[in-house]
PDB file of C-alpha atoms (C1' of nucleotides) in Angstrom:
ATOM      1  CA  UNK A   1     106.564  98.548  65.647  1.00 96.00           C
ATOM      2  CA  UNK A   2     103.405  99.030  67.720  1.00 97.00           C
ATOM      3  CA  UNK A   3     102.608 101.106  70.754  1.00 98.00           C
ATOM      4  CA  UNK A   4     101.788  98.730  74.138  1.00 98.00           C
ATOM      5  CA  UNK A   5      98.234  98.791  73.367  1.00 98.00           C
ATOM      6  CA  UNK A   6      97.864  97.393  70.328  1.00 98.00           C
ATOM      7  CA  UNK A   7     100.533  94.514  71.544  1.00 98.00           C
ATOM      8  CA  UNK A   8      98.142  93.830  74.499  1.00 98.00           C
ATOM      9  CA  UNK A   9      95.384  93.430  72.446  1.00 97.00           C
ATOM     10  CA  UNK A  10      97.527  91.046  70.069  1.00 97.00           C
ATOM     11  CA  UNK A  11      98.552  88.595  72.696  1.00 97.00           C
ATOM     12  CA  UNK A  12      95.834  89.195  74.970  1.00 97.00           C
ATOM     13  CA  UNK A  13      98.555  90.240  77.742  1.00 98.00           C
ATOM     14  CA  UNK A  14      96.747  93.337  79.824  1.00 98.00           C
ATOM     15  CA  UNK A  15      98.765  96.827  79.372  1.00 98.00           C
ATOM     16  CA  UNK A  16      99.293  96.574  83.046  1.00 97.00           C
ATOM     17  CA  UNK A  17     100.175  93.167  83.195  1.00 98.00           C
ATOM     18  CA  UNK A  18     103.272  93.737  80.430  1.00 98.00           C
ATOM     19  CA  UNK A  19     104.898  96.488  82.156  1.00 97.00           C
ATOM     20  CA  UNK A  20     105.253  94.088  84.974  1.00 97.00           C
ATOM     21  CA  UNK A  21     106.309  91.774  83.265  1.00 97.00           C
ATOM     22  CA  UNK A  22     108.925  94.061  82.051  1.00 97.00           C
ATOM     23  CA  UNK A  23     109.596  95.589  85.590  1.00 95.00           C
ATOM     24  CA  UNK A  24     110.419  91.755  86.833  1.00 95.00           C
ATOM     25  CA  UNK A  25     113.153  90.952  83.527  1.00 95.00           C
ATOM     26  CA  UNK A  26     110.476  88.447  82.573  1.00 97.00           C
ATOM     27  CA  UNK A  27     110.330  90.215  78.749  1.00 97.00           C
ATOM     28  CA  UNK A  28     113.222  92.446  77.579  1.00 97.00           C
ATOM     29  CA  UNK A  29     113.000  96.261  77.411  1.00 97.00           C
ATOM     30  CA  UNK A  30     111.162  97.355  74.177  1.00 98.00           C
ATOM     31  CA  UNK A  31     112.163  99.939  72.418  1.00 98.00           C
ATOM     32  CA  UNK A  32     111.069 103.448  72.994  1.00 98.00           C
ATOM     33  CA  UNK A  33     109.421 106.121  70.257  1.00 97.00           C
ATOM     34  CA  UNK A  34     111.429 109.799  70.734  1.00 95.00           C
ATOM     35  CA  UNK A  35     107.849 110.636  72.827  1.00 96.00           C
ATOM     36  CA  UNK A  36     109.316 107.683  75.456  1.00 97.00           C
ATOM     37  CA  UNK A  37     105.919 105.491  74.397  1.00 98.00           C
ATOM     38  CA  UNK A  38     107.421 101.673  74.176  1.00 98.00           C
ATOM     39  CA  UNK A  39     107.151 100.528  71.133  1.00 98.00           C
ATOM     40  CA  UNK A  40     106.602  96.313  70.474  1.00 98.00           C
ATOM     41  CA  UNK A  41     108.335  94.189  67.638  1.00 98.00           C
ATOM     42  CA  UNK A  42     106.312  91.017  66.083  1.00 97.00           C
ATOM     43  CA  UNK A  43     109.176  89.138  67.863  1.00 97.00           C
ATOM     44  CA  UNK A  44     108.086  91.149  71.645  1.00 98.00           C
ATOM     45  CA  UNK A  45     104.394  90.052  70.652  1.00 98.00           C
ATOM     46  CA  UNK A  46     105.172  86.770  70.272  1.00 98.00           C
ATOM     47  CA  UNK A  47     106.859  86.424  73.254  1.00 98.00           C
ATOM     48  CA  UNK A  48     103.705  87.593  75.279  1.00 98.00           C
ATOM     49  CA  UNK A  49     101.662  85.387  73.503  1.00 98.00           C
ATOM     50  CA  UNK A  50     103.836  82.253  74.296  1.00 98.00           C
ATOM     51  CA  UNK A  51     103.777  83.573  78.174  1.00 98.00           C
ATOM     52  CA  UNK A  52     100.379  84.033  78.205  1.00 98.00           C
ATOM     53  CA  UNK A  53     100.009  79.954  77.192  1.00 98.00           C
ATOM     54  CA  UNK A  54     102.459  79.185  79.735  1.00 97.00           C
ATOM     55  CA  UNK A  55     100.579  80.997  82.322  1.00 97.00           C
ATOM     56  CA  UNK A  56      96.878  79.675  81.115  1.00 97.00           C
ATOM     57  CA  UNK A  57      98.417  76.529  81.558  1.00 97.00           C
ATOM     58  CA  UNK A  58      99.236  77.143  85.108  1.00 97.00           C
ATOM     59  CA  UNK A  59     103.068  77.381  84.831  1.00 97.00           C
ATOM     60  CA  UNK A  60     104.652  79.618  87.692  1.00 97.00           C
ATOM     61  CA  UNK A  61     105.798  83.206  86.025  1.00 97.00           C
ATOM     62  CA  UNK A  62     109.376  81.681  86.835  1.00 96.00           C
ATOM     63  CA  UNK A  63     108.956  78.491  85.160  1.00 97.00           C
ATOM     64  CA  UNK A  64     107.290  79.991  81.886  1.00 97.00           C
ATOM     65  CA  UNK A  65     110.325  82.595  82.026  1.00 97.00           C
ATOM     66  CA  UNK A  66     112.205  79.921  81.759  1.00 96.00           C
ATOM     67  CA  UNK A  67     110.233  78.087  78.927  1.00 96.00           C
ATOM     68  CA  UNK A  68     110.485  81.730  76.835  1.00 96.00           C
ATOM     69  CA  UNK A  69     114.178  81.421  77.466  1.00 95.00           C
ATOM     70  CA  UNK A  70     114.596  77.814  75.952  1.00 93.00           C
ATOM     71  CA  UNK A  71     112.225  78.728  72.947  1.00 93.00           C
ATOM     72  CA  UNK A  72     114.919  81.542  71.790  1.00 89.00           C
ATOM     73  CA  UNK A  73     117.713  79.102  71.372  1.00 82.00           C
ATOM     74  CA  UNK A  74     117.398  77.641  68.447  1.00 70.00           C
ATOM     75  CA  UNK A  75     118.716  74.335  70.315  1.00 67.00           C
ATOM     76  CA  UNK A  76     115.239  74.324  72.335  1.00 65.00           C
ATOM     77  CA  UNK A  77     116.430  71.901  74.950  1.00 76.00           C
ATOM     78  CA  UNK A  78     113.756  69.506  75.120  1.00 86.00           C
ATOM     79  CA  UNK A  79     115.084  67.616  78.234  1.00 87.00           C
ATOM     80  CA  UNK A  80     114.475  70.772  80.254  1.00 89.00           C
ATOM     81  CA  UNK A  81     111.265  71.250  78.782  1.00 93.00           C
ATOM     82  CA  UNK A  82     110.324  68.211  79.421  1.00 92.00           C
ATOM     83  CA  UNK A  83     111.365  68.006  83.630  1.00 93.00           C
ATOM     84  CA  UNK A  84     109.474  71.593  83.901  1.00 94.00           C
ATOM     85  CA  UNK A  85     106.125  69.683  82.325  1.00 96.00           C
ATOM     86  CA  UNK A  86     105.953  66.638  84.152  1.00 95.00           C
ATOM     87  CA  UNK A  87     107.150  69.072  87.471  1.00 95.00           C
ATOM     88  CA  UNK A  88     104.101  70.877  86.553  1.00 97.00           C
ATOM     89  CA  UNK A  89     102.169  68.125  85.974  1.00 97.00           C
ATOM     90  CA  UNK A  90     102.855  66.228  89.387  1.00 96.00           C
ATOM     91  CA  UNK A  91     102.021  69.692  90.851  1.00 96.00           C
ATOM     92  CA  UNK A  92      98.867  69.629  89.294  1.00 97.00           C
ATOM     93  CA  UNK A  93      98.271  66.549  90.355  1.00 97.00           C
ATOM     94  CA  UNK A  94      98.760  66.864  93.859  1.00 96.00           C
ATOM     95  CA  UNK A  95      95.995  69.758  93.636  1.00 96.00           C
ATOM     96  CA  UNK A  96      93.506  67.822  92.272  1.00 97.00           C
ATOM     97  CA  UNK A  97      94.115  65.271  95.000  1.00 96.00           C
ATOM     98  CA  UNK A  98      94.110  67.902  97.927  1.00 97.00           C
ATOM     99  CA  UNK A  99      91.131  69.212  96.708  1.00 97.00           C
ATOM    100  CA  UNK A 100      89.473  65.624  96.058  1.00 97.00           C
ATOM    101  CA  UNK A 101      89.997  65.330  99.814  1.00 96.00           C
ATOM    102  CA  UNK A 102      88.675  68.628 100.577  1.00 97.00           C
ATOM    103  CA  UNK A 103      85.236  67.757  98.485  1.00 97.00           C
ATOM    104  CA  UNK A 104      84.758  64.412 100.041  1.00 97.00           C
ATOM    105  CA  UNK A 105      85.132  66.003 104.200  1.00 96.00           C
ATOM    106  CA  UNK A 106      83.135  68.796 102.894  1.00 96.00           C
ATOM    107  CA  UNK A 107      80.485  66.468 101.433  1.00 93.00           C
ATOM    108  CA  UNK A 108      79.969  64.486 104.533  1.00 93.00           C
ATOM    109  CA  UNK A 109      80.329  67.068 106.510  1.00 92.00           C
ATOM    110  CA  UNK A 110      77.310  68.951 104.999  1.00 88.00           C
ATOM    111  CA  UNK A 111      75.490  66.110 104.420  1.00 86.00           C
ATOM    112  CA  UNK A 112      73.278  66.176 107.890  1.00 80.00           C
ATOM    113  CA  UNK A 113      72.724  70.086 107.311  1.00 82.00           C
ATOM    114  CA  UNK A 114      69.022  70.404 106.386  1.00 76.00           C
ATOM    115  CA  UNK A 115      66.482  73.301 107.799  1.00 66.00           C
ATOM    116  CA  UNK A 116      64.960  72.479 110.888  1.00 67.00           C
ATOM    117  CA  UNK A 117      67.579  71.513 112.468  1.00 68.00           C
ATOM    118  CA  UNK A 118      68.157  72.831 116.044  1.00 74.00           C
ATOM    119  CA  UNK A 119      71.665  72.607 116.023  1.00 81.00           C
ATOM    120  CA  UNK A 120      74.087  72.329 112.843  1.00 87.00           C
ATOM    121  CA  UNK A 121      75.408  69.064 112.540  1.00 88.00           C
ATOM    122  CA  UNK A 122      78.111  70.441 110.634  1.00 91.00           C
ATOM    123  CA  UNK A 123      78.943  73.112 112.918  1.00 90.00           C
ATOM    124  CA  UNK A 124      78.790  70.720 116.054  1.00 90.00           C
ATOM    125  CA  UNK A 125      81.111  68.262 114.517  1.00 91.00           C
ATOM    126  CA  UNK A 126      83.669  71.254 113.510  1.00 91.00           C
ATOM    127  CA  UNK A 127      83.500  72.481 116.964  1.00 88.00           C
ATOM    128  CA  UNK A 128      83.801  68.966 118.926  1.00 83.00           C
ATOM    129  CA  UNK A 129      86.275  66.871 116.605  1.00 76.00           C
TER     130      UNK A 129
ATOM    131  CA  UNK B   1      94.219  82.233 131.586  1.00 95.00           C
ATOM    132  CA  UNK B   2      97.446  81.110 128.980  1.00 97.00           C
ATOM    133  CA  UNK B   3      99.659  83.032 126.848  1.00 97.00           C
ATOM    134  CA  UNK B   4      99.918  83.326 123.135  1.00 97.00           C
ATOM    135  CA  UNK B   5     101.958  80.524 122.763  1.00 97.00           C
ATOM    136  CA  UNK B   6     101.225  78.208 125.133  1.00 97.00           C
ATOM    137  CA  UNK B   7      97.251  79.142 123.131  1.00 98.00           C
ATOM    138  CA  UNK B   8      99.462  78.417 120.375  1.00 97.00           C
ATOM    139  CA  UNK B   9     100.806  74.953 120.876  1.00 97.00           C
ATOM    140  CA  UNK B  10      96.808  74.307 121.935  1.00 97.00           C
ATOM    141  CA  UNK B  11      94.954  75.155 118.833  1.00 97.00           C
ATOM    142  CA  UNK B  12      97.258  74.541 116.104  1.00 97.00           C
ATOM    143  CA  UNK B  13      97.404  78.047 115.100  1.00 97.00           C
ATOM    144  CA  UNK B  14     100.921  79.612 114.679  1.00 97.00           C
ATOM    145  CA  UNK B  15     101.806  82.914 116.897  1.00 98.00           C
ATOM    146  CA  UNK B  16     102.116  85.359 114.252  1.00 97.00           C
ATOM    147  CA  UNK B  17      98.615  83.988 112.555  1.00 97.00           C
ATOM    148  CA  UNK B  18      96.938  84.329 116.053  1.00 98.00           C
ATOM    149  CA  UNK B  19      98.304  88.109 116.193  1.00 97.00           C
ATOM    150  CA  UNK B  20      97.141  88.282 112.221  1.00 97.00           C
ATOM    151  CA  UNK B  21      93.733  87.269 113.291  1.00 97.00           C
ATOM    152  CA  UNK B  22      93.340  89.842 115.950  1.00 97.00           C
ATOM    153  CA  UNK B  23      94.362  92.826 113.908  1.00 95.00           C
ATOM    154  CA  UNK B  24      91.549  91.675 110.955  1.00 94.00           C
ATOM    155  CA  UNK B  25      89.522  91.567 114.007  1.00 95.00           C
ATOM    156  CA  UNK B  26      88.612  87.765 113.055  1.00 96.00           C
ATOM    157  CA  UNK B  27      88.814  86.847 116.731  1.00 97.00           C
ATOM    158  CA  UNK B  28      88.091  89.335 119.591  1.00 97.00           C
ATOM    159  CA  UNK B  29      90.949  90.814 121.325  1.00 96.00           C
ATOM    160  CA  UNK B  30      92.113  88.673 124.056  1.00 97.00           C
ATOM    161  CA  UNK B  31      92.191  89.999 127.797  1.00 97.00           C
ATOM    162  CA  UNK B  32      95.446  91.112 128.652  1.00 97.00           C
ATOM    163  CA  UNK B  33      98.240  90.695 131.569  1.00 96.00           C
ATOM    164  CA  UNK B  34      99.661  93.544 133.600  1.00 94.00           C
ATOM    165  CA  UNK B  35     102.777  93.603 131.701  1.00 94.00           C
ATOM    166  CA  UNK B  36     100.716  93.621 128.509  1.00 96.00           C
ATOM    167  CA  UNK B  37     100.808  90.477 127.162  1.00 97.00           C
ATOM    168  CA  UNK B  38      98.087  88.399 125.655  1.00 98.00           C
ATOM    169  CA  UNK B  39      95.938  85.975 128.057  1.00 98.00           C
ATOM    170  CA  UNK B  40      93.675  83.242 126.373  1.00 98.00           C
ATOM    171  CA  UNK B  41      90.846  81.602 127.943  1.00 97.00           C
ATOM    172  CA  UNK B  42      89.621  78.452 126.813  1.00 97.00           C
ATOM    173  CA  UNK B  43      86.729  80.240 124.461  1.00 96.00           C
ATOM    174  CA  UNK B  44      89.753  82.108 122.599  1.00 97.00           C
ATOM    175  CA  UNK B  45      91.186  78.600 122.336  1.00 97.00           C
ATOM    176  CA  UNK B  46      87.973  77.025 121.006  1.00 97.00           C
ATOM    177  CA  UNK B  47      88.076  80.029 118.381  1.00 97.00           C
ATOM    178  CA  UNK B  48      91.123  79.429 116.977  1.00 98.00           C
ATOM    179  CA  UNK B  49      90.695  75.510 116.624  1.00 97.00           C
ATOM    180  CA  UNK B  50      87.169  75.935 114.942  1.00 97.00           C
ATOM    181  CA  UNK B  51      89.318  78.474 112.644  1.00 98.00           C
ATOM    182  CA  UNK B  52      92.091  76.012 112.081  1.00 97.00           C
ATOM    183  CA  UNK B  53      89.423  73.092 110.779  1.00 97.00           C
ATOM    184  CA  UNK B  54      87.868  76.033 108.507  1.00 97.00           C
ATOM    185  CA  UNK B  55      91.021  76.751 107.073  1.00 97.00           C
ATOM    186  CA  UNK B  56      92.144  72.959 106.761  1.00 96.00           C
ATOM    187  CA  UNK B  57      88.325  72.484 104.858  1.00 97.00           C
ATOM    188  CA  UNK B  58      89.734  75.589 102.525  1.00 96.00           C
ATOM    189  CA  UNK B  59      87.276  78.173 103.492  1.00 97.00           C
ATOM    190  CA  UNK B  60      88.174  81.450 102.640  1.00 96.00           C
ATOM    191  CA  UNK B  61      89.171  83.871 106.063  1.00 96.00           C
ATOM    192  CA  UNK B  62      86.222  85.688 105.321  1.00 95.00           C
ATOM    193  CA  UNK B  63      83.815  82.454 105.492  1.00 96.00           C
ATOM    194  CA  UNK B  64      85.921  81.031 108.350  1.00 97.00           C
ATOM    195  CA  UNK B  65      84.877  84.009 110.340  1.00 96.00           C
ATOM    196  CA  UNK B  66      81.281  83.852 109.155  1.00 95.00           C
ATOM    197  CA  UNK B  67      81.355  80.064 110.275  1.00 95.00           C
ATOM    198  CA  UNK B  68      82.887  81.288 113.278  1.00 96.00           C
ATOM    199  CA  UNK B  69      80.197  83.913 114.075  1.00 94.00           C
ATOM    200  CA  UNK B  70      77.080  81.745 112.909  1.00 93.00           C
ATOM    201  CA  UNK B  71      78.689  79.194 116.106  1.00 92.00           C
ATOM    202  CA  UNK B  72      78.780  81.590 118.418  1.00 89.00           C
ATOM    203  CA  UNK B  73      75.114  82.012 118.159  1.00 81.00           C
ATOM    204  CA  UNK B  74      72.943  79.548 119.924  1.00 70.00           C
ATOM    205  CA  UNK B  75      70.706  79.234 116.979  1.00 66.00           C
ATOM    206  CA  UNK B  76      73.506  77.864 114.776  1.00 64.00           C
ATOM    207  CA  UNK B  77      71.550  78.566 111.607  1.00 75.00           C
ATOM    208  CA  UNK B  78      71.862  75.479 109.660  1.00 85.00           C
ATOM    209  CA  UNK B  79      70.870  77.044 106.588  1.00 86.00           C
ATOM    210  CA  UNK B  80      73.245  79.863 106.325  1.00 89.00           C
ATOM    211  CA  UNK B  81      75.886  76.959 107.057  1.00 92.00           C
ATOM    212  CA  UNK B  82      74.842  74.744 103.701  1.00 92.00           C
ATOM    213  CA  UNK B  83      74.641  77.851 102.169  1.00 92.00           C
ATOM    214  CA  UNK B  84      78.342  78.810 102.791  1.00 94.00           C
ATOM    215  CA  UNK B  85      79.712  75.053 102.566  1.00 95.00           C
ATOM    216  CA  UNK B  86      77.566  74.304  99.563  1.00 95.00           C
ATOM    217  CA  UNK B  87      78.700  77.586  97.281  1.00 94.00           C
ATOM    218  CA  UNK B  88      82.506  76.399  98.909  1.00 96.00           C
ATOM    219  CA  UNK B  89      81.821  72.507  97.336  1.00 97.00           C
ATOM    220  CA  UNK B  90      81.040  74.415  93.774  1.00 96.00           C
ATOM    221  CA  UNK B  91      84.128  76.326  94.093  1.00 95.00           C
ATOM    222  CA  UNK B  92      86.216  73.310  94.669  1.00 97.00           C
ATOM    223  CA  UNK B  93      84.521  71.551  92.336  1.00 97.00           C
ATOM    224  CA  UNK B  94      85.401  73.853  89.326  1.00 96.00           C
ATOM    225  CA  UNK B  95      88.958  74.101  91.030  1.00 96.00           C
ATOM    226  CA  UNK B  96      89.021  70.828  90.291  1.00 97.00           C
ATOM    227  CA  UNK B  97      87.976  70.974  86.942  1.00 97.00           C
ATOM    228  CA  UNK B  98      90.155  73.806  85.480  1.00 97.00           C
ATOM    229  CA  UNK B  99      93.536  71.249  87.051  1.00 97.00           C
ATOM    230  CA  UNK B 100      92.116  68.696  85.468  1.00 97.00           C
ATOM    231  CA  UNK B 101      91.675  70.339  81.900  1.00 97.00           C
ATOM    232  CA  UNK B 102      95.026  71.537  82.521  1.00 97.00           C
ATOM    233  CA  UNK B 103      96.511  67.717  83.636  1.00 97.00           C
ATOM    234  CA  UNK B 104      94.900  67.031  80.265  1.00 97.00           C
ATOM    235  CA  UNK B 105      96.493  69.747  77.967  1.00 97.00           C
ATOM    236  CA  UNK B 106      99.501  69.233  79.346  1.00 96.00           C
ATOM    237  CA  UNK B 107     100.463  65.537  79.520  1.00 94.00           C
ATOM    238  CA  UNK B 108      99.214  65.640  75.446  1.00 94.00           C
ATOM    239  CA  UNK B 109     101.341  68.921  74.910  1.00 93.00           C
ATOM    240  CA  UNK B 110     104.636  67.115  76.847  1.00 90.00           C
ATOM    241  CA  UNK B 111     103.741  63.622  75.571  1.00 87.00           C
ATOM    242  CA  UNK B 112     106.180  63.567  72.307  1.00 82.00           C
ATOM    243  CA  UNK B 113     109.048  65.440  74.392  1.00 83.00           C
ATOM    244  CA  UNK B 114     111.595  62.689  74.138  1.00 77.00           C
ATOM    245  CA  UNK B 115     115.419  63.342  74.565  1.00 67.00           C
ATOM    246  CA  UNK B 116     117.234  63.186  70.887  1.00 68.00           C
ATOM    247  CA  UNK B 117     114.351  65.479  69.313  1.00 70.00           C
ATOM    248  CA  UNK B 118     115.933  68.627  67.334  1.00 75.00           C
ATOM    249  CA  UNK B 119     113.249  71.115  68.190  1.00 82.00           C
ATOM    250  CA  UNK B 120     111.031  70.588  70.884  1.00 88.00           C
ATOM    251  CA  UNK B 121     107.300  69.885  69.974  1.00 89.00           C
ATOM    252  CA  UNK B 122     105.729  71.488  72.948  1.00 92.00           C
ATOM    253  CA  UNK B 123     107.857  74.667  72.881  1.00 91.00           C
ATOM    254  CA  UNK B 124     106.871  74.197  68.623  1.00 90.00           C
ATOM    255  CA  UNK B 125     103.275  74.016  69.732  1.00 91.00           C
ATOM    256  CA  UNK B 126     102.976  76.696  72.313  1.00 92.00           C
ATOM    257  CA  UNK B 127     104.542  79.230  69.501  1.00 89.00           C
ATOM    258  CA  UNK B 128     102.359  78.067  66.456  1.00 85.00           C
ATOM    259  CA  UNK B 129      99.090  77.471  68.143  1.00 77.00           C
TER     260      UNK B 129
ATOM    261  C1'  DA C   1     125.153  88.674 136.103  1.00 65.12           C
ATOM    262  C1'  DT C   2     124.422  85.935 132.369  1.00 65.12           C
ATOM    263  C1'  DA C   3     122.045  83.575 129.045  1.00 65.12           C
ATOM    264  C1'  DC C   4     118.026  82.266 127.031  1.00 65.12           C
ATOM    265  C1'  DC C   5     113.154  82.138 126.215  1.00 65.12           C
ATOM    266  C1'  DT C   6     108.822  84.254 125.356  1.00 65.12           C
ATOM    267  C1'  DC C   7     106.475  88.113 124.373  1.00 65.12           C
ATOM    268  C1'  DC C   8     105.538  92.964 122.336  1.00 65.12           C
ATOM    269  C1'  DT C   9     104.828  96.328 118.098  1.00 65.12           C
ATOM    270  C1'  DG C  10     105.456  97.392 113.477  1.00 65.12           C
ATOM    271  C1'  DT C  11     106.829  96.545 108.919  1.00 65.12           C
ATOM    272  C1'  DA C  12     107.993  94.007 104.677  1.00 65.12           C
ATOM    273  C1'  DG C  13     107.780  89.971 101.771  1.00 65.12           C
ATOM    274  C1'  DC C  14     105.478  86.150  99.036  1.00 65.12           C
ATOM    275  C1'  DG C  15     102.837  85.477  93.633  1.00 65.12           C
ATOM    276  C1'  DA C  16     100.950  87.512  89.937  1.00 65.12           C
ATOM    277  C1'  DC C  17      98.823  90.701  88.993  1.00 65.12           C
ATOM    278  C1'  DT C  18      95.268  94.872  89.210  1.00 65.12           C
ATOM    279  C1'  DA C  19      93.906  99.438  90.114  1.00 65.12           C
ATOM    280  C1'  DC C  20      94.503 103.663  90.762  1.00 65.12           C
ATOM    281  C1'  DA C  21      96.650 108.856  90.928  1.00 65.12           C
ATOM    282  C1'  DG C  22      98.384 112.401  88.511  1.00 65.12           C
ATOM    283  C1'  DG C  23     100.292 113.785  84.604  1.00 65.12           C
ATOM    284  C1'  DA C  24     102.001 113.930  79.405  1.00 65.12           C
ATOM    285  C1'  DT C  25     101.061 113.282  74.664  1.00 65.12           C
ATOM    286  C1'  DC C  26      98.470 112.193  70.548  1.00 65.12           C
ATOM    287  C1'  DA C  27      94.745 112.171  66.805  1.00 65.12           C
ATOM    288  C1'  DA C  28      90.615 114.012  65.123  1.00 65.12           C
ATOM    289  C1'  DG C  29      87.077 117.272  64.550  1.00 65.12           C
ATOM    290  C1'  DC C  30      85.596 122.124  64.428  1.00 65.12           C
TER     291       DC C  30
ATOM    292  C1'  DG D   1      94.305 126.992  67.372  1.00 65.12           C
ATOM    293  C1'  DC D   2      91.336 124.656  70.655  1.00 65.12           C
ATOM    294  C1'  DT D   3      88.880 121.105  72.704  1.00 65.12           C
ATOM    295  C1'  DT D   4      87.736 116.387  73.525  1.00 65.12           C
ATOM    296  C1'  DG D   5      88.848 111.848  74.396  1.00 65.12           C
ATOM    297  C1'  DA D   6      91.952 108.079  73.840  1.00 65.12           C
ATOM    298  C1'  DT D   7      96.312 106.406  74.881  1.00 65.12           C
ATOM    299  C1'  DC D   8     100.397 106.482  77.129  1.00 65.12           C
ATOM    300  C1'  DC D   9     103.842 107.408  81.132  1.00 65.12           C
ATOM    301  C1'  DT D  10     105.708 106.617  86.181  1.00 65.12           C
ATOM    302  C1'  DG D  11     104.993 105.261  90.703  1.00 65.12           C
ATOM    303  C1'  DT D  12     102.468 103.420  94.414  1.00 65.12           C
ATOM    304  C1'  DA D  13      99.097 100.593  96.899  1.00 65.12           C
ATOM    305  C1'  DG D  14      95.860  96.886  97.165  1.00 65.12           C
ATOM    306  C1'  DT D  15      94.560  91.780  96.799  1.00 65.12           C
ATOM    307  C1'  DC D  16      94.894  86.879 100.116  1.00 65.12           C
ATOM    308  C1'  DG D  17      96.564  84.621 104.142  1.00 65.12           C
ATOM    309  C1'  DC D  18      99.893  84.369 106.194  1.00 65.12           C
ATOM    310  C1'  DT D  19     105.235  84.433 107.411  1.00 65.12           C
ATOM    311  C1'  DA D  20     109.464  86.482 108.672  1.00 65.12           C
ATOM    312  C1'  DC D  21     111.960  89.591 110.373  1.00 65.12           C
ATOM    313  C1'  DA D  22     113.853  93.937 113.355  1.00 65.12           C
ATOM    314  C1'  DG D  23     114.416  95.800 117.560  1.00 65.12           C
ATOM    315  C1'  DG D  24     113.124  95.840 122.009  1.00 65.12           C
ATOM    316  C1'  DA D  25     110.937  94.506 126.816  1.00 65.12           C
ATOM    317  C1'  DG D  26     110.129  91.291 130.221  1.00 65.12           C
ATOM    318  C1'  DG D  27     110.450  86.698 132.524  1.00 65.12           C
ATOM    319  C1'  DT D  28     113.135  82.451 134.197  1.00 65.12           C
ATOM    320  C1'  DA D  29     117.003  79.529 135.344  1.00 65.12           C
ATOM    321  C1'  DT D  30     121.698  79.062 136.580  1.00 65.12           C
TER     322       DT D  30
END
DNA sequence: ATACCTCCTGTAGCGACTACAGGATCAAGC
DNA sequence: GCTTGATCCTGTAGTCGCTACAGGAGGTAT
């Protein structure tokens, strides 16, 4: 059993960022030392690790509370974990397509903006569109 | 002279954003009736829809207002302009990047979920890795 | 008079942290 | 035993850009 900052640096999860996650029900309550310092199992450890993945993966906190919660029973519902994914994945996808849209307008837009110009192009055509 | 919502209904911009905007002191404080409530002129109105097109183009508030500003001038510095729309392109840019490297990771992470599997090899993956 | 609409101020909530403040406890060296 | 510095504790506030109330005042139409 280790104290919160050695778990942080195990998973990589910031002190800070566990107690939250503990605050919100995301992790279980570790256990406490007689001093009241939390104390982490390899199991707790673990379980920060696999949110961290979830989360660098861009998984809502919900949703990767909810992938921690399949991977502890044993039957790891794979259905589920699939419809979360592809979710995910269409959400993804209709980022990169916003922002495709937003790069193109912002392109053009810029495009006319060079120095020496009396007026901004850009500016002109935000104002009178 | 029109009210808030009537300014509303004319730029695009919701009531409670208009009020938001005012308080961060985006756009100046509009002149005001006897009985205290907010008049717009045509200017505020122009404000607001210059904002809305910022917003739409994801500029940060910040920016918008700096866009905002730069227009009020006569000069409308066409360099500062680039400058602000060109650093917002990169920013997309890598937005766009990071979604795609995570479209990537997971459609291969989610591609052998299939229903019938015992243990699910993304859940499997996300724990080992 | 009634009902309804618009407006006012001020505050709290969203997501997912992050950054303190202000204190307690611990480990190591002298 | 005493000091220093690291680590830990709780609790609160800030980030961004709104959005949604609560609770009230004023205006308009019937």
């Amino acid at each position: 059993m280790i104290p919160i900052g050695e778990a942080s640096r195990r998973s990589g999860v910031g002190i800070e960022t566990i107690r939250y996650y503990e605050r919100e029900g995301i992790v279980p309550k570790p256990a406490r030392a007689s001093n009241n310092r939390r104390l982490y199992s390899a199991g707790d450890v673990g379980r920060l690790r696999l949110l961290k993945k979830c989360r660098a993966l861009g998984f809502p906190l919900a949703d990767a509370k909810a992938l921690l919660d399949l991977s502890e029973e044993g039957s790891t519902d794979c259905q589920s974990v699939k419809a979360l994914a592809e979710q995910h994945i269409a959400n993804v996808r209709s980022k990169i397509a916003e922002l495709e849209r937003l790069d193109a307008a912002l392109h053009e837009l810029s495009g006319n903006c060079d120095s020496g110009n009396v007026s901004c192009p850009m500016l002109t055509r935000l104002q009178d569109g």
